[in-house]
PDB file of C-alpha atoms in Angstrom:
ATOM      1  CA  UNK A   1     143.248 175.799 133.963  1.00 88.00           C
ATOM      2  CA  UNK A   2     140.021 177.800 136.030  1.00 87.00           C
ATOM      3  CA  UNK A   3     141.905 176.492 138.765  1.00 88.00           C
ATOM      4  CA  UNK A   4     144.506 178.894 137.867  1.00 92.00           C
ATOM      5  CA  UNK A   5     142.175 181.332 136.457  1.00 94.00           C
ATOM      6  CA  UNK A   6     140.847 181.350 139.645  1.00 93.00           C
ATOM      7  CA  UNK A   7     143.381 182.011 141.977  1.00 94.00           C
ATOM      8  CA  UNK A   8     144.583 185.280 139.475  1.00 95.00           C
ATOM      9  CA  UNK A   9     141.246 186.619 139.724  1.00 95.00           C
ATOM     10  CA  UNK A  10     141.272 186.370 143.196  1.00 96.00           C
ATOM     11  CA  UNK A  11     144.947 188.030 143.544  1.00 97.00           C
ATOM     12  CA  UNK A  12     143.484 190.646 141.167  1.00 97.00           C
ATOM     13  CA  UNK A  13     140.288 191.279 143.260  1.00 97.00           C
ATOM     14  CA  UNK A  14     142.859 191.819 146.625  1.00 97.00           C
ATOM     15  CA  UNK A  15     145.410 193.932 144.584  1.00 97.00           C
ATOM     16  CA  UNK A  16     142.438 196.453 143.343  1.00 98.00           C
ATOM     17  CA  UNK A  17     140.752 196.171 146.780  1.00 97.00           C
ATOM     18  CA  UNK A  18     144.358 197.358 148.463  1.00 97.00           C
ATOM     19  CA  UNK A  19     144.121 200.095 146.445  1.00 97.00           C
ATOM     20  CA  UNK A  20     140.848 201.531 146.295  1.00 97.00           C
ATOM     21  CA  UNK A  21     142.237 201.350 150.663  1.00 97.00           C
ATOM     22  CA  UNK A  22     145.168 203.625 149.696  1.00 96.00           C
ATOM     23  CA  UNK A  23     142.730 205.679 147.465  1.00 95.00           C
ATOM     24  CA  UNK A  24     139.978 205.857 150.825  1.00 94.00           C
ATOM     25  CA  UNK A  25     143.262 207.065 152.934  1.00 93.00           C
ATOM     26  CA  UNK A  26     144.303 210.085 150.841  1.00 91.00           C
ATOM     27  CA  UNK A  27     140.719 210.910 149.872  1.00 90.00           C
ATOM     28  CA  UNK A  28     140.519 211.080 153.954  1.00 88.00           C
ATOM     29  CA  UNK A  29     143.087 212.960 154.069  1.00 86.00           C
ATOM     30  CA  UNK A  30     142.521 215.512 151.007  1.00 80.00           C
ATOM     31  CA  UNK A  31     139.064 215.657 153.044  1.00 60.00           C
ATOM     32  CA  UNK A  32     140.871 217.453 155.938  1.00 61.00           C
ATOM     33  CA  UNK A  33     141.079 220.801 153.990  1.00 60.00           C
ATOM     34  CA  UNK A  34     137.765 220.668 152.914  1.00 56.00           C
ATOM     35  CA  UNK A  35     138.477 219.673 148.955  1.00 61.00           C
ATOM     36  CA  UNK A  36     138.777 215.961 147.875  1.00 65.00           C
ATOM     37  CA  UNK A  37     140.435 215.639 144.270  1.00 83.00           C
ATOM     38  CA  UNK A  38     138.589 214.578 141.380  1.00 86.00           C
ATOM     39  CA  UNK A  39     141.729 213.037 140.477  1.00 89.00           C
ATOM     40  CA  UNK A  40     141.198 210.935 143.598  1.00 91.00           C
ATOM     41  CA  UNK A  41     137.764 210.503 142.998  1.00 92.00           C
ATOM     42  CA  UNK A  42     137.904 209.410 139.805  1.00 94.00           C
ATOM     43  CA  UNK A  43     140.286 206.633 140.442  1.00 95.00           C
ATOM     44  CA  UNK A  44     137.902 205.204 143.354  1.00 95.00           C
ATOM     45  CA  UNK A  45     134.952 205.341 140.559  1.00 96.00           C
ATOM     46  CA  UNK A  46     137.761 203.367 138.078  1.00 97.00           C
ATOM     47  CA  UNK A  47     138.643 201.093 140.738  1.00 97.00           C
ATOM     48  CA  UNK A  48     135.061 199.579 141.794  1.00 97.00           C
ATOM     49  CA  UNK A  49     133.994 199.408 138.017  1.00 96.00           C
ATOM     50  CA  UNK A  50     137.342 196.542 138.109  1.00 97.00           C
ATOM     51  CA  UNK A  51     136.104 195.394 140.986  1.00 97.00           C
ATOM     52  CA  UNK A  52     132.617 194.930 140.052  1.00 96.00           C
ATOM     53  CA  UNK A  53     133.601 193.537 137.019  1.00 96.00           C
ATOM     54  CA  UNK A  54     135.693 190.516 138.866  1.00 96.00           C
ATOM     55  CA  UNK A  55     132.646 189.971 142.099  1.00 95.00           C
ATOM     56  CA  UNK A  56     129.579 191.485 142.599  1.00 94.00           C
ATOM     57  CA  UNK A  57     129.829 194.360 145.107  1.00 95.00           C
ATOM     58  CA  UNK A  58     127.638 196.809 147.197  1.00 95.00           C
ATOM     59  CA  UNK A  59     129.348 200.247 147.695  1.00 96.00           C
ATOM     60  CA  UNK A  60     128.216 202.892 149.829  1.00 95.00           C
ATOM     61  CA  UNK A  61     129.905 206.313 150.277  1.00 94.00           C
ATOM     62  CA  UNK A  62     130.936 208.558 152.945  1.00 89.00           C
ATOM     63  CA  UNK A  63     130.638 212.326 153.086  1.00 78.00           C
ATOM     64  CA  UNK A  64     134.461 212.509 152.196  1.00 84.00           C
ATOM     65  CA  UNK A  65     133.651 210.161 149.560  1.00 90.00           C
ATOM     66  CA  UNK A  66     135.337 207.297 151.198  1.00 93.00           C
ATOM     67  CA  UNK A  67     134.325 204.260 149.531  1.00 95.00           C
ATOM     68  CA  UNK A  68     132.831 201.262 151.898  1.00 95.00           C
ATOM     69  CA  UNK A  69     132.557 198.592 149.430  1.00 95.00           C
ATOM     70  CA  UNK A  70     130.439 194.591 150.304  1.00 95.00           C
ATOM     71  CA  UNK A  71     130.484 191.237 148.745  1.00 94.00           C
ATOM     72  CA  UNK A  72     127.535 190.753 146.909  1.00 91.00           C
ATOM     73  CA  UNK A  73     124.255 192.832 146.279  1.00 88.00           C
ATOM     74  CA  UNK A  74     123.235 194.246 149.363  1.00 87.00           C
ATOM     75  CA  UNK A  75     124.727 196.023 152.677  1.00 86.00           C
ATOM     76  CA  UNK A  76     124.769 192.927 154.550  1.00 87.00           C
ATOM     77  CA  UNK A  77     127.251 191.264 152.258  1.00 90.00           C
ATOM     78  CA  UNK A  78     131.496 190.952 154.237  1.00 93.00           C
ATOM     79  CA  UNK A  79     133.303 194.146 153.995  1.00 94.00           C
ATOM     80  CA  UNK A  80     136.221 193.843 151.406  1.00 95.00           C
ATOM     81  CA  UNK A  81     136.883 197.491 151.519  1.00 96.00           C
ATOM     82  CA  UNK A  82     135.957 200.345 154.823  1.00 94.00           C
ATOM     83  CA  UNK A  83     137.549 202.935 155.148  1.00 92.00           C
ATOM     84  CA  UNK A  84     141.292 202.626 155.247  1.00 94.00           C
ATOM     85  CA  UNK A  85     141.079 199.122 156.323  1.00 95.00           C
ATOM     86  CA  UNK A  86     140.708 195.933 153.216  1.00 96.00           C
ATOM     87  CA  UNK A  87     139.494 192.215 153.430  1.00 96.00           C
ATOM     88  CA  UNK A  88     141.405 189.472 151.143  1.00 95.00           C
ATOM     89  CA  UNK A  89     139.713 187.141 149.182  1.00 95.00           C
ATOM     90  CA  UNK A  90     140.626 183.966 149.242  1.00 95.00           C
ATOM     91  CA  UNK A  91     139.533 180.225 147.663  1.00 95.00           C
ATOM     92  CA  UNK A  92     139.983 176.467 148.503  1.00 92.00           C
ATOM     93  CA  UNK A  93     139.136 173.783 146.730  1.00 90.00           C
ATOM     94  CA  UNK A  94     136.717 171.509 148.748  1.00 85.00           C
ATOM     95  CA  UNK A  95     134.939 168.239 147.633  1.00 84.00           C
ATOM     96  CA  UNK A  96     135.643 168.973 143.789  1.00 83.00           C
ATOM     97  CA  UNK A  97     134.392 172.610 143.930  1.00 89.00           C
ATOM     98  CA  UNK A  98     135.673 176.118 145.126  1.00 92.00           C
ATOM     99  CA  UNK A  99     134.766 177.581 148.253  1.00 92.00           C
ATOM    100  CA  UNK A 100     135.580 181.896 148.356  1.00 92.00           C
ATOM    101  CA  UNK A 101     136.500 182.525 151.583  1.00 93.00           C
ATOM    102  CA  UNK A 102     136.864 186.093 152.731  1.00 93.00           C
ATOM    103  CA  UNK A 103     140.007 186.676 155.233  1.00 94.00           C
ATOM    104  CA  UNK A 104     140.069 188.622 157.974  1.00 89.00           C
ATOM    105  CA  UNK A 105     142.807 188.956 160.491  1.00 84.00           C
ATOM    106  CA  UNK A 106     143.960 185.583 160.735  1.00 84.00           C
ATOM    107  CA  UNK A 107     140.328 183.647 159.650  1.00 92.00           C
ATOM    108  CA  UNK A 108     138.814 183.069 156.687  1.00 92.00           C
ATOM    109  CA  UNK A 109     135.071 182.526 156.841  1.00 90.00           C
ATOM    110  CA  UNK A 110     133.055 180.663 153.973  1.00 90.00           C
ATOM    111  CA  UNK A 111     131.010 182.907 151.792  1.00 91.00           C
ATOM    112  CA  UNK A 112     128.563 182.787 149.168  1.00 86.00           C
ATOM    113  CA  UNK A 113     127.483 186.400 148.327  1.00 86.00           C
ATOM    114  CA  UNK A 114     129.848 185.984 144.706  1.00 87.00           C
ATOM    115  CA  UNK A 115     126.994 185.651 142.570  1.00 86.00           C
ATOM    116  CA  UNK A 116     127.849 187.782 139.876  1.00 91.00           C
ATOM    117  CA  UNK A 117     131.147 188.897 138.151  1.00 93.00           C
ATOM    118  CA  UNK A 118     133.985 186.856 136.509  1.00 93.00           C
ATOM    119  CA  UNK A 119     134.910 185.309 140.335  1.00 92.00           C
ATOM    120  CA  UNK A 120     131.646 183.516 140.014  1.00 91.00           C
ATOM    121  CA  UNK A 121     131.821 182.380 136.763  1.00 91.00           C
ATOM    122  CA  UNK A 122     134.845 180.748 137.800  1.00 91.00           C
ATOM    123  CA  UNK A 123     133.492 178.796 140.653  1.00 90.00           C
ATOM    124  CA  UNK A 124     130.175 177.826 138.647  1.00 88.00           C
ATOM    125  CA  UNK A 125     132.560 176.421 135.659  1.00 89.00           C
ATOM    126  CA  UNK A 126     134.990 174.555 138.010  1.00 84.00           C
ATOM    127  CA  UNK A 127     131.955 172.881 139.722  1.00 82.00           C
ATOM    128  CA  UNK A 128     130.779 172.021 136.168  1.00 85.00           C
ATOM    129  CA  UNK A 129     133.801 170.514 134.693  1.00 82.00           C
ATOM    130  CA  UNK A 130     134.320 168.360 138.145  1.00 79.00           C
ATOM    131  CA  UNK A 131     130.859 167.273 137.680  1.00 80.00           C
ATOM    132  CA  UNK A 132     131.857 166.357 134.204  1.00 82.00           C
ATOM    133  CA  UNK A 133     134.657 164.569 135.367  1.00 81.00           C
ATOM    134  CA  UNK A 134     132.844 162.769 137.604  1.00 80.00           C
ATOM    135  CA  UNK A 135     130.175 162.011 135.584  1.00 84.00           C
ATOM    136  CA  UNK A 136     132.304 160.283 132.943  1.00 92.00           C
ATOM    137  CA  UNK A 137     134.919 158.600 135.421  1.00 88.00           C
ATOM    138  CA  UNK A 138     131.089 156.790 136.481  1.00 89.00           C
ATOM    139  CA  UNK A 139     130.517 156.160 132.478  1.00 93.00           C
ATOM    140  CA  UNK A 140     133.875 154.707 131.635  1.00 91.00           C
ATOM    141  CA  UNK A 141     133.720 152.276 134.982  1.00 88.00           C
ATOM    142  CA  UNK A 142     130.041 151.283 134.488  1.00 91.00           C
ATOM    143  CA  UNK A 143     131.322 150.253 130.354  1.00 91.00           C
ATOM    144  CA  UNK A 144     134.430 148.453 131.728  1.00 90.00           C
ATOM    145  CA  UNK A 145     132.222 146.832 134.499  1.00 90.00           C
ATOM    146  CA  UNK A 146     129.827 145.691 131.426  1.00 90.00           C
ATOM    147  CA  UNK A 147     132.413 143.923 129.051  1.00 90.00           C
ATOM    148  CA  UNK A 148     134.073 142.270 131.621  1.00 87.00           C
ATOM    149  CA  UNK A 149     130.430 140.581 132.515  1.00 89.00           C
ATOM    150  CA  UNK A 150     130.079 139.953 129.137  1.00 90.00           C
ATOM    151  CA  UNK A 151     133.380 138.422 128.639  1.00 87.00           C
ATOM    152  CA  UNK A 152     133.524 136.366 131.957  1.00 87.00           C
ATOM    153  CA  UNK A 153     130.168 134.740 130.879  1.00 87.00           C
ATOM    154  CA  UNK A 154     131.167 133.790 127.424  1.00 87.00           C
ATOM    155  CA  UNK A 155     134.057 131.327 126.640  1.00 86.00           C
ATOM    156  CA  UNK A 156     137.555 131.158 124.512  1.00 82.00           C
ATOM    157  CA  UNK A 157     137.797 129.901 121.475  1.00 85.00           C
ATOM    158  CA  UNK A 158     139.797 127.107 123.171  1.00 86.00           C
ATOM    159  CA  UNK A 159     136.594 126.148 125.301  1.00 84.00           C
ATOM    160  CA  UNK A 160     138.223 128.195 128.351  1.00 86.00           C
ATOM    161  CA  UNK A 161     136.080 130.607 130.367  1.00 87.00           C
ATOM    162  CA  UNK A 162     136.427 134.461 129.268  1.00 85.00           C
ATOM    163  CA  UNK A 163     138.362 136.432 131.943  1.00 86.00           C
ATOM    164  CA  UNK A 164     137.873 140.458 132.360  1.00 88.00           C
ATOM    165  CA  UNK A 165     138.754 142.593 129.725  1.00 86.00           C
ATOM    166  CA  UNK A 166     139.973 145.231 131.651  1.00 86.00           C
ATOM    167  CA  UNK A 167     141.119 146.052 135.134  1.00 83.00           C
TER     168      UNK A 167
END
């Protein structure tokens, strides 16, 4: 279901962001002797393509090469990754749609900076098919609704008057 979908994107998005953390930690402290490895490097670079490929995210680097990365497409965006310190993502489902919520510490604050990325995608379809839902739940009571004005105006073939069709 996207429901499901969903909620493994999001675990995905908070594994990956836990370790481009770990990565930020040794690159800080490879960084102490002057070198940081491309090893190192090059598994922060792999890391926020994944990332960016599940959420839209900002990134901005230190001189160590200490990855800060943001929600969405510009600096002001929550902080999901700063140094050695990571944000969760997290989503609810509210009034038929999905709300992301970023968590930090112990709150989780509403946000709507995933735009972009496979995350979004999610939440846009989910919002969709419970519109669908909706939509048709409306159609098949307005049809029921119909008939049974239909029928209650018209009588039996025994002279009796009709009664609803359906409940």
């Amino acid at each position: 279901s996207t429901l499901r979908r969903t909620e493994d994107t999001v675990t995905a998005i908070n594994i990956l962001t836990e370790q481009l953390a770990d990565v930020n930690s040794r690159l800080l402290s490879a960084g102490q002797s002057g070198k940081s490895s491309n090893s190192l490097l090059d598994n922060r670079d792999k890391l926020i393509g994944e990332i960016a490929e599940l959420a839209e995210v900002t990134v901005t680097y230190e001189a160590r090469g200490v990855a800060t990365l943001r929600l969405g497409d510009t600096i002001a965006g929550p902080v999901l990754v700063s140094s050695k310190n990571f944000n969760k993502i997290d989503v609810i489902e509210k009034m038929g749609q999905l709300q992301p919520l970023i968590v930090s510490g112990g709150s989780k604050t509403a946000t709507s900076q995933i735009s972009k990325g496979l995350l979004a995608g999610l939440v846009d379809s989910y919002r969709f098919l419970s519109d669908t839902a909706r939509n048709i739940d409306f159609l098949a009571t307005s049809v029921a609704r119909g008939l049974n004005d239909v029928h209650n105006r018209g009588v039996t073939l025994d002279g009796e008057r009709g009664m609803d069709m359906f409940s």
